[in-house]
């Protein structure tokens, strides 16, 4: 590899060199052909044309500009492209996430940072520009709430008597959101102030809309992933009173 990840490169710059088989052991003046025989320097041009024709049948994309090492004849290209070295592979979305320790659980308020690659950074910039300049549309999906309605009607009187708090629907919505954020950590992440790093959180703080005499406010319930339905309802009521 001639460049590291995130390095700035120029157009036409060599990025890597691949050596296939025992081609390097044949010496500078000769290269092994696909039958195993030695190709002399005067036969290189004809051999290059054969390689060029066979490359058209492969699935690997052509290089934008030829590199110096491409001028040397190579063994015949097979129908499948050669497997790249592990260091040259691109990380998948799952691999791009910073590793979590096996003993890290939600509740420790730990944060993990991962630097965004150039493509993701540009996507974030364009999305923010769109949010600032374009009209946004919010969609709503209908859901079946019969189970949560039945649960609320069954236990609301008992909860008021025992805990002095009403069991509303907000605690169920908050708890469902917590489960979703834990299942998809990227939704619970944010971009740092530097603008080039994603901050992943191992905890959940939830902003909840609360109606007050002076208007609608959205206080934040901290560590909501550790709270039960009753505790969430109490926290929302206390924040509303404050």
XYZ file of C-alpha atoms in Angstrom:
242
model
C 0.000 0.000 0.000
C 1.314 3.414 -0.981
C -1.243 5.420 1.047
C -2.940 5.054 4.408
C -6.645 5.396 5.136
C -7.860 9.031 5.180
C -4.667 10.234 3.419
C -5.083 12.896 0.755
C -4.014 11.553 -2.644
C -3.758 13.107 -6.095
C -5.311 11.963 -9.352
C -3.146 9.309 -10.968
C -1.197 8.548 -7.811
C -0.347 4.883 -7.218
C -2.355 3.503 -4.306
C -1.160 -0.099 -4.138
C 0.750 -2.806 -5.962
C -0.410 -6.415 -6.337
C 1.973 -9.288 -6.955
C 0.308 -12.461 -8.221
C 1.837 -15.926 -7.951
C 5.586 -16.244 -8.642
C 5.761 -13.514 -11.268
C 8.282 -11.521 -9.213
C 10.810 -14.392 -9.219
C 11.128 -14.514 -13.017
C 13.490 -11.516 -13.059
C 13.266 -8.039 -14.589
C 13.778 -9.214 -18.176
C 11.265 -12.030 -18.235
C 7.745 -12.714 -16.992
C 5.846 -15.981 -16.593
C 3.055 -16.491 -19.094
C -0.206 -18.288 -18.427
C 1.293 -21.602 -19.683
C 4.302 -21.221 -17.349
C 6.809 -20.409 -20.103
C 9.082 -17.365 -20.001
C 8.134 -14.290 -22.011
C 11.088 -12.340 -23.329
C 11.137 -8.533 -23.485
C 10.391 -8.469 -27.221
C 7.231 -10.484 -26.604
C 5.877 -8.118 -23.940
C 3.757 -5.981 -26.289
C 1.854 -8.962 -27.665
C 1.397 -10.363 -24.181
C 0.018 -7.019 -22.937
C -2.639 -7.017 -25.659
C -3.797 -10.495 -24.622
C -4.048 -9.410 -21.011
C -6.001 -6.325 -22.022
C -8.565 -8.393 -23.928
C -9.030 -10.808 -21.049
C -9.438 -7.994 -18.512
C -12.567 -6.832 -20.322
C -14.307 -10.039 -19.193
C -13.524 -9.533 -15.520
C -15.656 -7.622 -13.040
C -12.893 -5.440 -11.635
C -13.164 -1.743 -12.662
C -10.376 -0.266 -14.825
C -7.811 2.059 -13.257
C -8.268 5.764 -14.106
C -4.659 6.083 -15.221
C -1.935 3.482 -15.759
C 0.638 3.101 -13.002
C 4.340 2.464 -13.574
C 4.124 -1.135 -12.378
C 1.288 -1.804 -14.859
C 3.740 -1.531 -17.746
C 5.196 -4.895 -16.782
C 3.379 -7.930 -18.294
C 1.413 -9.930 -15.746
C 0.115 -13.497 -15.615
C -3.220 -14.077 -17.325
C -6.131 -12.671 -15.376
C -8.685 -15.236 -14.253
C -12.445 -14.779 -14.539
C -12.679 -13.645 -10.912
C -10.710 -10.661 -9.563
C -7.930 -11.420 -7.064
C -8.849 -11.100 -3.414
C -7.432 -7.869 -1.946
C -5.283 -7.797 1.119
C -7.189 -7.336 4.398
C -5.677 -3.885 4.908
C -7.147 -2.667 1.609
C -10.738 -3.681 2.308
C -13.323 -1.025 3.022
C -15.024 -1.205 6.423
C -18.680 -2.122 6.471
C -21.093 -0.032 8.507
C -20.893 -2.640 11.265
C -17.091 -2.664 11.193
C -16.952 1.133 11.243
C -18.496 1.287 14.708
C -15.983 1.606 17.542
C -15.727 -1.667 19.461
C -17.636 -1.954 22.703
C -16.197 -3.746 25.671
C -17.971 -6.959 26.572
C -18.698 -5.684 30.079
C -20.059 -2.287 28.980
C -23.787 -2.016 29.653
C -26.204 0.835 29.210
C -26.106 2.929 32.346
C -22.396 3.696 32.639
C -22.787 6.831 30.480
C -19.810 5.889 28.366
C -19.224 7.487 24.989
C -17.344 6.200 21.965
C -15.956 8.338 19.166
C -15.225 7.373 15.568
C -13.886 9.696 12.912
C -16.083 10.024 9.832
C -14.642 9.191 6.435
C -14.769 11.789 3.688
C -17.896 10.382 2.046
C -19.887 10.311 5.283
C -18.654 13.781 6.213
C -19.862 15.200 2.908
C -23.238 13.448 3.284
C -23.656 15.009 6.734
C -22.865 18.450 5.335
C -25.409 18.080 2.533
C -28.122 16.806 4.894
C -27.591 19.778 7.207
C -27.727 22.199 4.279
C -30.988 20.601 3.174
C -32.426 20.928 6.677
C -31.523 24.622 6.772
C -32.796 25.546 3.298
C -35.568 23.125 2.322
C -39.065 22.500 3.676
C -39.219 19.323 5.769
C -42.129 16.906 5.845
C -43.043 14.761 8.846
C -44.999 11.553 8.311
C -47.081 9.644 10.848
C -47.756 5.912 10.972
C -50.779 4.411 12.652
C -50.160 1.654 15.205
C -52.312 -0.762 17.164
C -52.436 0.512 20.770
C -55.124 -1.851 22.026
C -52.701 -3.728 24.310
C -51.267 -0.625 25.964
C -54.773 0.842 26.340
C -55.925 -2.352 28.055
C -52.850 -2.300 30.311
C -53.499 1.317 31.285
C -57.190 0.772 32.003
C -56.390 -2.281 34.130
C -53.746 -0.730 36.379
C -54.325 3.025 36.334
C -56.391 3.087 39.551
C -53.944 0.817 41.385
C -50.976 2.949 40.287
C -52.634 6.194 41.366
C -53.432 4.718 44.763
C -49.977 3.211 45.320
C -47.659 5.736 43.632
C -49.791 8.877 43.382
C -49.131 9.216 39.659
C -51.234 8.607 36.572
C -50.105 6.003 34.055
C -50.143 7.772 30.706
C -49.092 6.800 27.227
C -45.889 8.838 27.251
C -44.009 6.309 29.387
C -44.830 3.571 26.875
C -43.639 5.742 23.969
C -40.441 6.628 25.824
C -39.715 3.004 26.715
C -40.299 1.870 23.126
C -37.927 4.583 21.912
C -35.288 3.412 24.402
C -35.441 -0.133 23.029
C -35.104 1.183 19.469
C -32.091 3.356 20.354
C -30.362 0.434 22.050
C -30.978 -1.775 19.027
C -29.753 0.861 16.532
C -26.942 2.824 18.270
C -26.414 5.136 15.288
C -29.787 6.780 15.929
C -28.646 7.640 19.453
C -25.391 9.139 18.151
C -24.528 12.707 17.244
C -21.838 14.641 15.409
C -19.288 16.326 17.647
C -18.595 20.060 17.612
C -15.511 19.460 15.483
C -17.831 18.277 12.711
C -15.783 15.253 11.686
C -16.444 12.760 14.504
C -19.504 10.695 15.398
C -20.224 10.359 19.100
C -21.905 7.079 20.118
C -23.558 6.889 23.541
C -24.060 3.887 25.791
C -26.923 5.612 27.596
C -30.238 7.238 26.676
C -31.422 10.741 27.598
C -34.916 11.451 26.279
C -36.491 14.843 25.617
C -40.227 14.775 26.409
C -42.885 17.342 25.562
C -44.652 18.672 28.658
C -47.583 21.100 28.679
C -47.262 23.935 31.206
C -49.416 27.017 31.897
C -46.841 29.119 30.036
C -46.624 26.817 27.016
C -45.056 23.615 25.751
C -41.586 22.751 27.016
C -39.338 19.773 26.299
C -37.335 18.806 29.381
C -34.799 15.973 29.190
C -35.188 12.822 31.288
C -31.676 11.575 32.082
C -30.740 7.883 32.057
C -34.234 6.993 30.936
C -33.050 3.505 29.910
C -32.749 2.655 33.624
C -36.286 3.762 34.522
C -39.518 1.789 34.684
C -42.902 2.995 33.423
C -43.762 4.443 36.843
C -40.373 6.124 37.248
C -40.662 7.679 33.782
C -44.118 9.067 34.611
C -42.804 10.501 37.894
C -39.806 12.098 36.191
C -42.001 13.715 33.535
C -44.387 15.050 36.201
C -41.545 16.462 38.307
C -39.946 18.160 35.315
C -43.298 19.623 34.343
C -43.749 21.094 37.839
C -40.238 22.592 37.779
